mmCIF file of C-alpha atoms in Angstrom:
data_model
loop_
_atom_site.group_PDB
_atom_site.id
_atom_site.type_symbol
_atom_site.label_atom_id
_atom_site.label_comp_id
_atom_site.label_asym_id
_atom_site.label_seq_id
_atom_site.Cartn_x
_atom_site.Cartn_y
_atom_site.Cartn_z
ATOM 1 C CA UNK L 293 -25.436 -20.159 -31.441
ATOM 2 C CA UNK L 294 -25.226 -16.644 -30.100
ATOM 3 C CA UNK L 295 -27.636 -16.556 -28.387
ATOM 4 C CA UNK L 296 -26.871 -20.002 -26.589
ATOM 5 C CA UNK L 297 -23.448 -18.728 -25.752
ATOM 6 C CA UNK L 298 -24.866 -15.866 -24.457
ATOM 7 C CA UNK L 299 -27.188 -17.878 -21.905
ATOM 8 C CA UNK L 300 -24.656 -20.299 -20.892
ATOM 9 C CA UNK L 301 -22.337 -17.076 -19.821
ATOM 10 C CA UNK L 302 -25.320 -15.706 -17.957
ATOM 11 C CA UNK L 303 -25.909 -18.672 -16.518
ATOM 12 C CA UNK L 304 -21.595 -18.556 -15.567
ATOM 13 C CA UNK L 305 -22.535 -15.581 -13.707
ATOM 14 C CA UNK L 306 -25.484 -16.930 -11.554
ATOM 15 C CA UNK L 307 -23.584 -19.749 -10.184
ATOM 16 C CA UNK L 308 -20.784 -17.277 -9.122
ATOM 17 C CA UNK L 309 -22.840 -16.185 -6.497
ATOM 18 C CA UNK L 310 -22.033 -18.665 -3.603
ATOM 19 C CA UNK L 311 -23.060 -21.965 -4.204
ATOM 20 C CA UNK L 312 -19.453 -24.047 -3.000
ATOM 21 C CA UNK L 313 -17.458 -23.400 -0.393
ATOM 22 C CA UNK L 314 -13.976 -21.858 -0.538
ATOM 23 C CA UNK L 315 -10.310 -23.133 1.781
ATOM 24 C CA UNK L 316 -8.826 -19.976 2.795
ATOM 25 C CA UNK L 317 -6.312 -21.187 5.471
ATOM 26 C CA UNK L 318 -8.640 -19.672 8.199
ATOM 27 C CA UNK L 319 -10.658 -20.749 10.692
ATOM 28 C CA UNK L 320 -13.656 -23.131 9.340
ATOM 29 C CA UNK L 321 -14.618 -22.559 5.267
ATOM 30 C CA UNK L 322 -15.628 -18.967 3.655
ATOM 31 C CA UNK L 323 -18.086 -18.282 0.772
ATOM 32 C CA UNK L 324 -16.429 -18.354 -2.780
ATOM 33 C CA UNK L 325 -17.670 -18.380 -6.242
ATOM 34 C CA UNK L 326 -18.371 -21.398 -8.728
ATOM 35 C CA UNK L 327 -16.540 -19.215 -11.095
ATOM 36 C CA UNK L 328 -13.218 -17.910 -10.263
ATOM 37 C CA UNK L 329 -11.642 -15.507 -12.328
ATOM 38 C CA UNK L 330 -9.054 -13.896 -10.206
ATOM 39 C CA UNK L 331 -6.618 -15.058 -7.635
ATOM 40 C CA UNK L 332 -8.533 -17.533 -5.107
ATOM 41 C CA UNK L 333 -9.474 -20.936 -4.676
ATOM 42 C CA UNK L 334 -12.019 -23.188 -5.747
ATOM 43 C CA UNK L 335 -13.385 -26.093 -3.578
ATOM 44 C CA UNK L 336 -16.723 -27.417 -4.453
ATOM 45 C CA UNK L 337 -19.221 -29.147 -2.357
ATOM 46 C CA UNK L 338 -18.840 -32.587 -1.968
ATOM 47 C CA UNK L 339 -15.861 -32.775 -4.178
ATOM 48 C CA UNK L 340 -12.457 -33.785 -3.903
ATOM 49 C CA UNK L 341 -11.065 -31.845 -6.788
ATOM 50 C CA UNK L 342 -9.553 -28.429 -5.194
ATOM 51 C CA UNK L 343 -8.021 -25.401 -6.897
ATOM 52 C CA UNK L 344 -5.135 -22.663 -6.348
ATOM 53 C CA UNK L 345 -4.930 -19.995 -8.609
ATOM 54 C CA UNK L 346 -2.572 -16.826 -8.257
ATOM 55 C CA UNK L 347 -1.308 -14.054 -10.745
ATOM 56 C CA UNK L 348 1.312 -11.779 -10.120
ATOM 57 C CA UNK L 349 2.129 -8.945 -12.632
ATOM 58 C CA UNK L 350 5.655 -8.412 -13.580
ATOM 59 C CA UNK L 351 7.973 -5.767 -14.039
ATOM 60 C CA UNK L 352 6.799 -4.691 -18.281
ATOM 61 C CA UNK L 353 3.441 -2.860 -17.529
ATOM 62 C CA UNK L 354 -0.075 -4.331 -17.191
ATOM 63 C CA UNK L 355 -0.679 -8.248 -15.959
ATOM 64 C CA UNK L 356 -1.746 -9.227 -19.931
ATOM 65 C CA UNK L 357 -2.318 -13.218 -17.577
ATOM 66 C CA UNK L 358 -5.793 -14.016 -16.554
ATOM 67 C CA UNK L 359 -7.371 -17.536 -15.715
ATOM 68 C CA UNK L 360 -10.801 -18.862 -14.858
ATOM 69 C CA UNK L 361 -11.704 -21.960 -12.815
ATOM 70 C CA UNK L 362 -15.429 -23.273 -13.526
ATOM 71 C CA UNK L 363 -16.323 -25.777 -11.218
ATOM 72 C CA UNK L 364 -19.584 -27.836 -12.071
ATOM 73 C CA UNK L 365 -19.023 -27.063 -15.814
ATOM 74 C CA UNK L 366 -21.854 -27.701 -17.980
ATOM 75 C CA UNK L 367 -23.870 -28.060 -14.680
ATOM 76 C CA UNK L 368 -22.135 -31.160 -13.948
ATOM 77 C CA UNK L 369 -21.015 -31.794 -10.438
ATOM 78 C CA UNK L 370 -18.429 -34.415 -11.806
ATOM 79 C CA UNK L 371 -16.864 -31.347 -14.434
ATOM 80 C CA UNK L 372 -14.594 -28.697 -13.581
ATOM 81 C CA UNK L 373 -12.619 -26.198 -16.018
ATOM 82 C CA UNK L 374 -9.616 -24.569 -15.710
ATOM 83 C CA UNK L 375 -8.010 -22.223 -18.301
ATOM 84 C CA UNK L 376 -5.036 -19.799 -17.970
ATOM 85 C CA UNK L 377 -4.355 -17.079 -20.602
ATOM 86 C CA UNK L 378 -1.144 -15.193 -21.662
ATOM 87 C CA UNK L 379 -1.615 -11.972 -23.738
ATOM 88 C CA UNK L 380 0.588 -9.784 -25.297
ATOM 89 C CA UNK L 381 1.402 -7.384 -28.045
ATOM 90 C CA UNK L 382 -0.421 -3.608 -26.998
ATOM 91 C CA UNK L 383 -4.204 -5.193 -26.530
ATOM 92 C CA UNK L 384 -3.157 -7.991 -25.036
ATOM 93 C CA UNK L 385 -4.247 -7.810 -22.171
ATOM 94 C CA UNK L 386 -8.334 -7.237 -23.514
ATOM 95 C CA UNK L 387 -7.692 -9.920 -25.797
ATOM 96 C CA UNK L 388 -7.072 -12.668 -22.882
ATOM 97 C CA UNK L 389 -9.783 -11.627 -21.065
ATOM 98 C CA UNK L 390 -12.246 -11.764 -24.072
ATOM 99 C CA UNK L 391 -11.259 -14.986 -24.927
ATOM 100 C CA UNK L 392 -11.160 -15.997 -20.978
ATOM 101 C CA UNK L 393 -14.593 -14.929 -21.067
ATOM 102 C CA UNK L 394 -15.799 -16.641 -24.576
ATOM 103 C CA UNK L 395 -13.930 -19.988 -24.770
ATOM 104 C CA UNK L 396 -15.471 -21.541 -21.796
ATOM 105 C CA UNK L 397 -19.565 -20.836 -22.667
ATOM 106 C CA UNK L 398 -18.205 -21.641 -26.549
ATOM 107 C CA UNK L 399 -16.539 -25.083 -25.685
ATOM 108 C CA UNK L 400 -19.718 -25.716 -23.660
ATOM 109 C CA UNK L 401 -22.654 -25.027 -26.774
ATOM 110 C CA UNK L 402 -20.186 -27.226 -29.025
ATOM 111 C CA UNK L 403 -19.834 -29.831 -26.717
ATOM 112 C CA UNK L 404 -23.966 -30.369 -25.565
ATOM 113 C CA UNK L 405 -24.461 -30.260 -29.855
ATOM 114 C CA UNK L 406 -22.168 -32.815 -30.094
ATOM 115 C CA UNK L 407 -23.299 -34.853 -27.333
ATOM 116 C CA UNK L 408 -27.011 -34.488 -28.628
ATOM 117 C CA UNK L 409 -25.390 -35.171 -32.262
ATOM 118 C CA UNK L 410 -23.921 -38.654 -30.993
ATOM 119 C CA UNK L 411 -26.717 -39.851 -28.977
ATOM 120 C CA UNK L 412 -28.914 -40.025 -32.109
ATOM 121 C CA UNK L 413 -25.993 -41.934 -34.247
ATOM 122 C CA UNK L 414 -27.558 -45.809 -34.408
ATOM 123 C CA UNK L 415 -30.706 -44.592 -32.685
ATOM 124 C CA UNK L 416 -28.978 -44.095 -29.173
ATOM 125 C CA UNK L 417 -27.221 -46.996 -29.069
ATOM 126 C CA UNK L 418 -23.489 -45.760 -29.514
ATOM 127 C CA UNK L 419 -22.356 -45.778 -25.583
ATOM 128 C CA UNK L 420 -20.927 -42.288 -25.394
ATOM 129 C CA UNK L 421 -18.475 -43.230 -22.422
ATOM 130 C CA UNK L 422 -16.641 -44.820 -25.039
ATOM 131 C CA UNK L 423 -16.731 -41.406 -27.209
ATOM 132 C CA UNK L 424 -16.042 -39.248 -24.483
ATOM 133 C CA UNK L 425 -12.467 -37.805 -25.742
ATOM 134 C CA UNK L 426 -12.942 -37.781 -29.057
ATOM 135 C CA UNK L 427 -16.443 -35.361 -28.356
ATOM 136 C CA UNK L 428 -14.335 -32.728 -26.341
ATOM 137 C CA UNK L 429 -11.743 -33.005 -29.272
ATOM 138 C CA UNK L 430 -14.024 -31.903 -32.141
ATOM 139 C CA UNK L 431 -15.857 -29.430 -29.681
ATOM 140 C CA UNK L 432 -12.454 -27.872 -28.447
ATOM 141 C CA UNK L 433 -11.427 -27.672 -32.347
ATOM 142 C CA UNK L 434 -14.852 -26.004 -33.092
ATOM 143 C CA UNK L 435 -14.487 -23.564 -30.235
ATOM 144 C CA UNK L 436 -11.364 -22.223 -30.664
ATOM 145 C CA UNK L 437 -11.869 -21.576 -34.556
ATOM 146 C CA UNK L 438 -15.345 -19.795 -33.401
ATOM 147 C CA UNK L 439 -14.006 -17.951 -30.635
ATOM 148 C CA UNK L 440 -11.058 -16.608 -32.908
ATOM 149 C CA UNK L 441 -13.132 -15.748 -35.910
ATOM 150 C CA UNK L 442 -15.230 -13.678 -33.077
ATOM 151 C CA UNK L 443 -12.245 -11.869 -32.198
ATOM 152 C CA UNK L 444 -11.271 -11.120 -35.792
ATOM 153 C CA UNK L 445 -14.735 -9.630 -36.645
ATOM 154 C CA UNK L 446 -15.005 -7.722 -33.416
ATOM 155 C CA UNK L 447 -14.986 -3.883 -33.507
ATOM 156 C CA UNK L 448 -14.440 -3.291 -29.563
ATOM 157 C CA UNK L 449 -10.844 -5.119 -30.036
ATOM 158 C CA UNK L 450 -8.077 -4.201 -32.093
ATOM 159 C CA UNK L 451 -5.988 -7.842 -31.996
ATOM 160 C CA UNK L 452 -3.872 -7.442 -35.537
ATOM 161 C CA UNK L 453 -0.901 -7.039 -33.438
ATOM 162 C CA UNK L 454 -1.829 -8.437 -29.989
ATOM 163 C CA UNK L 455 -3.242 -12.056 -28.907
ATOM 164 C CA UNK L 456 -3.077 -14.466 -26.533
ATOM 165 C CA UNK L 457 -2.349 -17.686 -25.572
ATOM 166 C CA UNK L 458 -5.079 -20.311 -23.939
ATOM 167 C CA UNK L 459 -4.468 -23.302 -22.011
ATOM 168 C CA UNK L 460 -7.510 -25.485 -20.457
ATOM 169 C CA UNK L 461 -8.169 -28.869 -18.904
ATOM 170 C CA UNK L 462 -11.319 -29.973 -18.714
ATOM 171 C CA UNK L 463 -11.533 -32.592 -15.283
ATOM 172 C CA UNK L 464 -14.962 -35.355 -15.675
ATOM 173 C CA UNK L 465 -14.654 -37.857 -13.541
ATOM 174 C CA UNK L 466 -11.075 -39.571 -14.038
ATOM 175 C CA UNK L 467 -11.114 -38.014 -17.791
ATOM 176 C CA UNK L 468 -8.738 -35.467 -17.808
ATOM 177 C CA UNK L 469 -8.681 -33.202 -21.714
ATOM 178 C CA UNK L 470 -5.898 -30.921 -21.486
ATOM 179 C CA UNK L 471 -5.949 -28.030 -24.612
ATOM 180 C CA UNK L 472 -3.353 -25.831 -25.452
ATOM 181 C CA UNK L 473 -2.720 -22.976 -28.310
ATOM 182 C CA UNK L 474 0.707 -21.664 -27.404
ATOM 183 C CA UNK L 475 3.110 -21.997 -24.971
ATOM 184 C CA UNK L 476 2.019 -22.030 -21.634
ATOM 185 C CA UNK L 477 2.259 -25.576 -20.228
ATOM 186 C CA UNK L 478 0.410 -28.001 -18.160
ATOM 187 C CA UNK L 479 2.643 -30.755 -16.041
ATOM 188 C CA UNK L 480 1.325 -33.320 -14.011
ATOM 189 C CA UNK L 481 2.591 -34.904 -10.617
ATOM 190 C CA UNK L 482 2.568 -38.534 -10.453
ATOM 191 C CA UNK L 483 3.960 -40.895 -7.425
ATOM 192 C CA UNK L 484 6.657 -43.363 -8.129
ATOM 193 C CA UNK L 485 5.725 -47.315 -8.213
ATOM 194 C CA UNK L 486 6.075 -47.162 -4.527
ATOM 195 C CA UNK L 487 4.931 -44.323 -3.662
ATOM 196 C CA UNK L 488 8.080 -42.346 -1.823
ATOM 197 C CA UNK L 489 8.377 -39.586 -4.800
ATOM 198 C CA UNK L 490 6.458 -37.320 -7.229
ATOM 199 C CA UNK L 491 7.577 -37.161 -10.734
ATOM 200 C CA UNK L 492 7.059 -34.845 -13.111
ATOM 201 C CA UNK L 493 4.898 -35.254 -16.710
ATOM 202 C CA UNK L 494 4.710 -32.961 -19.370
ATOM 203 C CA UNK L 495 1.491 -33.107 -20.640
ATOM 204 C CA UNK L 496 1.436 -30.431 -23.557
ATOM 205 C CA UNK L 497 4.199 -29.507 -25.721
ATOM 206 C CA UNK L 498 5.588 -25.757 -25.871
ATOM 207 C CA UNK L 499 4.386 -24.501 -29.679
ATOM 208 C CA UNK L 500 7.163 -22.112 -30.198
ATOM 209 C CA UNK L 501 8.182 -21.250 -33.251
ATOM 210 C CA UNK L 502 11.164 -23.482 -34.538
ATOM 211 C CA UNK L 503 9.624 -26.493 -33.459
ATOM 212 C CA UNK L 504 10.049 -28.694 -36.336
ATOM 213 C CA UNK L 505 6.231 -29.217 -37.765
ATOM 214 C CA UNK L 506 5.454 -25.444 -36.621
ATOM 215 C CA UNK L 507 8.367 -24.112 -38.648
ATOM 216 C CA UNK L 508 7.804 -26.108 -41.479
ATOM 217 C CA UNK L 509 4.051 -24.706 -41.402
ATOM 218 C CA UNK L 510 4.979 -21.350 -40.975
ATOM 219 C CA UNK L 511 7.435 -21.543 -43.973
ATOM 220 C CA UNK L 512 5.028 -23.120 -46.411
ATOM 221 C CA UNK L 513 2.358 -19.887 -45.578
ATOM 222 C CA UNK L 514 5.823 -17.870 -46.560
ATOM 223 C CA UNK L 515 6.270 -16.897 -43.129
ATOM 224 C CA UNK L 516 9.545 -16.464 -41.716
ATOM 225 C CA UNK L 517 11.365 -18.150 -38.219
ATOM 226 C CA UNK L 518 14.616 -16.318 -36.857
ATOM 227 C CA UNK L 519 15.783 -15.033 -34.394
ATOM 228 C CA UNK L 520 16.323 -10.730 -34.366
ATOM 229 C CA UNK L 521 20.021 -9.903 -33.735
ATOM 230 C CA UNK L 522 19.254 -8.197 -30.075
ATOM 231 C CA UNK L 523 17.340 -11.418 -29.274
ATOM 232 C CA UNK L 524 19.714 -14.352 -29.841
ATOM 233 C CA UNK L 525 17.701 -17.924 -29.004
ATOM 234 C CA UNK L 526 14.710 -16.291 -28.990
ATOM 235 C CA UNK L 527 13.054 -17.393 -32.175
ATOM 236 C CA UNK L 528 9.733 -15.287 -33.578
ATOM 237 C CA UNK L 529 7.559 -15.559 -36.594
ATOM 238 C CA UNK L 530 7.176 -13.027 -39.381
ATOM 239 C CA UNK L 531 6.118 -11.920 -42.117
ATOM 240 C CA UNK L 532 8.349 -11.935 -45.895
ATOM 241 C CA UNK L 533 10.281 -8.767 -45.920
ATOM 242 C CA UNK L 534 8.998 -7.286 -42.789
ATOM 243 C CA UNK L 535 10.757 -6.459 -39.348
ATOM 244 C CA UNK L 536 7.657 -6.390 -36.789
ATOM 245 C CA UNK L 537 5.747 -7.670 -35.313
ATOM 246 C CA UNK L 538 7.730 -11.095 -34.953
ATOM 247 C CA UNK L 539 5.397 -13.174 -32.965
ATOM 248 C CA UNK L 540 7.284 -15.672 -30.219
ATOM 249 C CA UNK L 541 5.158 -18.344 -30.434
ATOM 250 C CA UNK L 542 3.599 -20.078 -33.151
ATOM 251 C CA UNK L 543 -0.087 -20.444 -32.255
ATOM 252 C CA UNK L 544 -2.274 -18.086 -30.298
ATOM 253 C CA UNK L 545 -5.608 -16.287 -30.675
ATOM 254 C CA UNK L 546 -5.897 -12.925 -33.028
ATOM 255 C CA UNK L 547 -2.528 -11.658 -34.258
ATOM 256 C CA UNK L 548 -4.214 -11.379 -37.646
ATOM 257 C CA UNK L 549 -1.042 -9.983 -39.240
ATOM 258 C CA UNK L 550 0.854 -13.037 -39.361
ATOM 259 C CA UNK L 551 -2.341 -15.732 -39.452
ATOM 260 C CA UNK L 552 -1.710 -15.502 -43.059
ATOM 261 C CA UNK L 553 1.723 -16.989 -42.425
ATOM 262 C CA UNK L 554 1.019 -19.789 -40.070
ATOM 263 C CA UNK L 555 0.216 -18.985 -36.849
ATOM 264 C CA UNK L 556 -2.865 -20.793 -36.113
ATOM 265 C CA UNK L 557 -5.488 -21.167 -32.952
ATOM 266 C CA UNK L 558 -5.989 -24.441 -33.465
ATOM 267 C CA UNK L 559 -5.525 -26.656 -30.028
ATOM 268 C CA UNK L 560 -3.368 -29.812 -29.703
ATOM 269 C CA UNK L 561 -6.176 -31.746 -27.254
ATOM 270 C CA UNK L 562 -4.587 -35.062 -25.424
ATOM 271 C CA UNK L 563 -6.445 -36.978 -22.847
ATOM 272 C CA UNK L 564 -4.879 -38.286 -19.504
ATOM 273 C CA UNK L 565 -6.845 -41.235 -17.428
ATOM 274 C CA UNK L 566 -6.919 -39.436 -13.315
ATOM 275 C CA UNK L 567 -5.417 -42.706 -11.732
ATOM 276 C CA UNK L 568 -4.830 -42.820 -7.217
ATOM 277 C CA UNK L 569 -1.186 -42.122 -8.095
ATOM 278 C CA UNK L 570 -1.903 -38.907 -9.963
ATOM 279 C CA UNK L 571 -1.794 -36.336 -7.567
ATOM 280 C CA UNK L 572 -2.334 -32.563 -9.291
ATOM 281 C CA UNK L 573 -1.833 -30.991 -12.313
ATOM 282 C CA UNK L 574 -0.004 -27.245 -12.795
ATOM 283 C CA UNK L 575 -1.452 -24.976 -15.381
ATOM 284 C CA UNK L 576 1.392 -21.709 -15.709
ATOM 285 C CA UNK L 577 2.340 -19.380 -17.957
ATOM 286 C CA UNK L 578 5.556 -19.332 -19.910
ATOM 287 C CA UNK L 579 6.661 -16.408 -17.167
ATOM 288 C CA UNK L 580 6.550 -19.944 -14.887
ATOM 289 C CA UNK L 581 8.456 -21.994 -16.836
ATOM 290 C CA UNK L 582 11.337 -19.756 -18.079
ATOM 291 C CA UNK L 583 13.046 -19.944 -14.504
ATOM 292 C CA UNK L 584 11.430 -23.000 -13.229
ATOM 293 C CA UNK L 585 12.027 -26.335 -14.616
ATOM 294 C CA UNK L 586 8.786 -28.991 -14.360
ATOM 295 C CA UNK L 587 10.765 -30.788 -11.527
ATOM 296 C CA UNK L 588 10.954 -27.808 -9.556
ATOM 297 C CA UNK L 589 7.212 -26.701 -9.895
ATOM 298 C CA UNK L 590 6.138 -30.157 -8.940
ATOM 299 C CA UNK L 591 8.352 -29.983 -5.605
ATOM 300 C CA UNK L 592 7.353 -26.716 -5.121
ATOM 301 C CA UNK L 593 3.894 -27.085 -5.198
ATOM 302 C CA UNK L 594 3.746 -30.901 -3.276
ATOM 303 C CA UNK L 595 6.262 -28.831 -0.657
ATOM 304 C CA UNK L 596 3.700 -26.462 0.338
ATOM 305 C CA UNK L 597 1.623 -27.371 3.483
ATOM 306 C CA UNK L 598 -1.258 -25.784 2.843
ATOM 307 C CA UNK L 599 -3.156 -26.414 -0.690
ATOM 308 C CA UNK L 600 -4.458 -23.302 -0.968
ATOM 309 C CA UNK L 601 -1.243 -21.074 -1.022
ATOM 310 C CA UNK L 602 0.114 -23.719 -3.189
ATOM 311 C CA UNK L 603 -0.159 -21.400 -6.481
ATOM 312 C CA UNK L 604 0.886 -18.337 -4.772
ATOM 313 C CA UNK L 605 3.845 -20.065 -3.350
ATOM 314 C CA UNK L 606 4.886 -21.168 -7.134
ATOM 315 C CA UNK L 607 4.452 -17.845 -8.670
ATOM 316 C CA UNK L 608 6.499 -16.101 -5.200
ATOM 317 C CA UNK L 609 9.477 -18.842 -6.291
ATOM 318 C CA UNK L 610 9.117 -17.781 -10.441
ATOM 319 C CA UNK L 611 9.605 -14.379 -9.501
ATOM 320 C CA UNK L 612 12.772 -15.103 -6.805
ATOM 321 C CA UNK L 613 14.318 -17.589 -9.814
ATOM 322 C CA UNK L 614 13.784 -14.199 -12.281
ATOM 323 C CA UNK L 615 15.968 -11.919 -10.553
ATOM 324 C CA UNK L 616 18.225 -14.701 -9.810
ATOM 325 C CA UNK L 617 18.502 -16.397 -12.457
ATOM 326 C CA UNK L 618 18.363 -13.352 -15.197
ATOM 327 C CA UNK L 619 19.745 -10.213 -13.634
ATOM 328 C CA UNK L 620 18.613 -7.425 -15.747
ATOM 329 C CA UNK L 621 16.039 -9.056 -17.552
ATOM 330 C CA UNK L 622 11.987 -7.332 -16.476
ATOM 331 C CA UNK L 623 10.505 -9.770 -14.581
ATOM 332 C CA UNK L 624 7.391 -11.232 -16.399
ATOM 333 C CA UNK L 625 3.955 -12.173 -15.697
ATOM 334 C CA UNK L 626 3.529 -15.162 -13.858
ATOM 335 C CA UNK L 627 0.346 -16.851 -13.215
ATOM 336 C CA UNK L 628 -0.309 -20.488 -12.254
ATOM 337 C CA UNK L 629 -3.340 -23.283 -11.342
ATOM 338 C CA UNK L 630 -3.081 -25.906 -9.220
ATOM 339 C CA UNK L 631 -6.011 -28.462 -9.451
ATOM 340 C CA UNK L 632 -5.911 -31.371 -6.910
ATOM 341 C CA UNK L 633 -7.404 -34.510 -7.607
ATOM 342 C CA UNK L 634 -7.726 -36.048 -4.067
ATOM 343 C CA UNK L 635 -8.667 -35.175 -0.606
ATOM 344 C CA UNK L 636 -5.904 -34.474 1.409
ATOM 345 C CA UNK L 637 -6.530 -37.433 3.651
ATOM 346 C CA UNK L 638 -7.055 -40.110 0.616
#
């Protein structure tokens, strides 16, 4: 399996050598990579899927966001994969990138074995269209646990007291698998019946702590959910009879001192069907969605001329709504996709 993974992340690298074409708000089209794993845009060849991506590094020390955009994934024109990462805690921002760099080719091995697994169920006769979701389920389940069990035994990266979170979507065809461990969050813009507005949908749910089923989780491991006196309404997890590190959310990857307790890495994986009326989706970190609410975002981005600027001009407004919206507060990292699912003329 390692070596595998290892192949598939070399073969990540090839492809980001020029093979699709990049809109850069120029004049004509400029070379960009396949694989995009900094601030950019991603347009492949022959493809109406398009996407924005900008970080922006607040005002607490290094950017601990990073993101990737894979388009052809799995060698697949049809396939594209975004993922956004948060990290925090001292290593946090090693531990994003690590996992940036291992969920992808991981999600990939687990997905070919079980697409080879469920060709041979009834000798080949199972149509796998039908089996499509529920294949990227178990692989996304599988990759996550794999990818954080490689970042507990790994001796380059000390993540007892940092992680990260890791949000993805995975775009074939009009299949849309949207995964999320923590609490970034992915909304959707949709037009109205007919067609003269965008509204907003949620698509993943915000695992913070005192959520209901996380809390009760966390309190049957014998972790703790409060909120520290300096902190009111900001809830963390923790350990019994301990004061640090309280984590603010209640799943992420490594933070092995309070996995014991019940922070988990396992993904919540929904599925959304691409319809014409679904126009682009918004992956952004909770430095996003602090100050903005999803109604905003959505106008923000469907507001903005040009396509490519589209994530920069989100993360510009984030920032602005920090320092207006909480004076005195650092300013934190804000990073944000936007994938397109049309051609601007369709």
């Amino acid at each position: 399996m390692r070596q595998i993974s290892s192949l598939l992340q070399g073969l990540a690298r090839s492809l980001s050598v020029g093979r699709e074409r990049r809109g850069d708000g120029g004049e004509g089209k400029a070379a960009a990579p396949a694989v995009l794993r900094t601030s950019g845009t991603v347009w492949g060849e022959g493809s109406e899927t398009f996407a924005a991506v900008c970080s922006r590094r607040g005002e607490k020390g290094t950017n601990q966001d990073c993101s990737i955009v894979w388009e052809g994934f799995g060698c697949q024109e049809d396939t594209i994969f975004c993922g956004i990462f948060d990290g925090h805690g001292p290593w946090g921002h090693y531990v994003a990138k690590a996992v940036r760099d291992s969920l992808p080719a991981s999600l990939l091995c687990h997905w070919q074995e079980a697409l080879a697994l469920a060709s041979l169920i009834d000798g080949g006769e199972k149509k796998l269209s039908d089996c499509r979701f529920d294949l990227w389920e178990q692989s996304y389940a599988a990759a996550c646990a794999a990818v954080d069990e490689e970042l507990r035994r790994s001796r380059r990266l000390d993540a007892v007291n940092s992680g990260c979170t890791a949000l993805s979507v995975v775009k074939q065809g009009d299949l849309m698998v949207v995964a999320n461990v923590g609490d970034s969050r992915a909304v959707l813009a949709t037009a109205s019946d007919d067609g003269a507005a965008l509204a907003a949908v949620q698509l993943t749910v915000d695992f913070k702590p005192n959520l209901p089923q996380e809390k009760e989780r966390i309190r049957r491991c014998n972790g703790q959910v409060y909120c520290h006196a300096d902190e009111p309404g900001l809830h963390r997890v923790w350990g019994p009879g301990r004061d640090s590190p309280g984590l603010a959310m209640s799943r992420a990857f490594g933070d092995y001192s309070v996995k014991d307790y019940g922070v988990i890495s396992a993904p919540e994986v929904t599925q959304r069907r691409i319809t014409s009326r679904d126009q682009f989706v918004i992956l952004a970190t909770d430095g996003v969605w602090d100050v903005l609410s999803n109604e905003e975002a959505v106008q923000i981005v469907a507001g903005t001329p040009e396509r490519e600027k589209a994530a920069k001009r989100l993360v510009e407004c984030a920032v602005r709504a920090w320092r207006r919206r909480r004076r005195g507060i650092a300013v934190d990292d804000c990073s944000a996709i936007c994938l397109f699912f049309h051609s601007p003329t369709s």
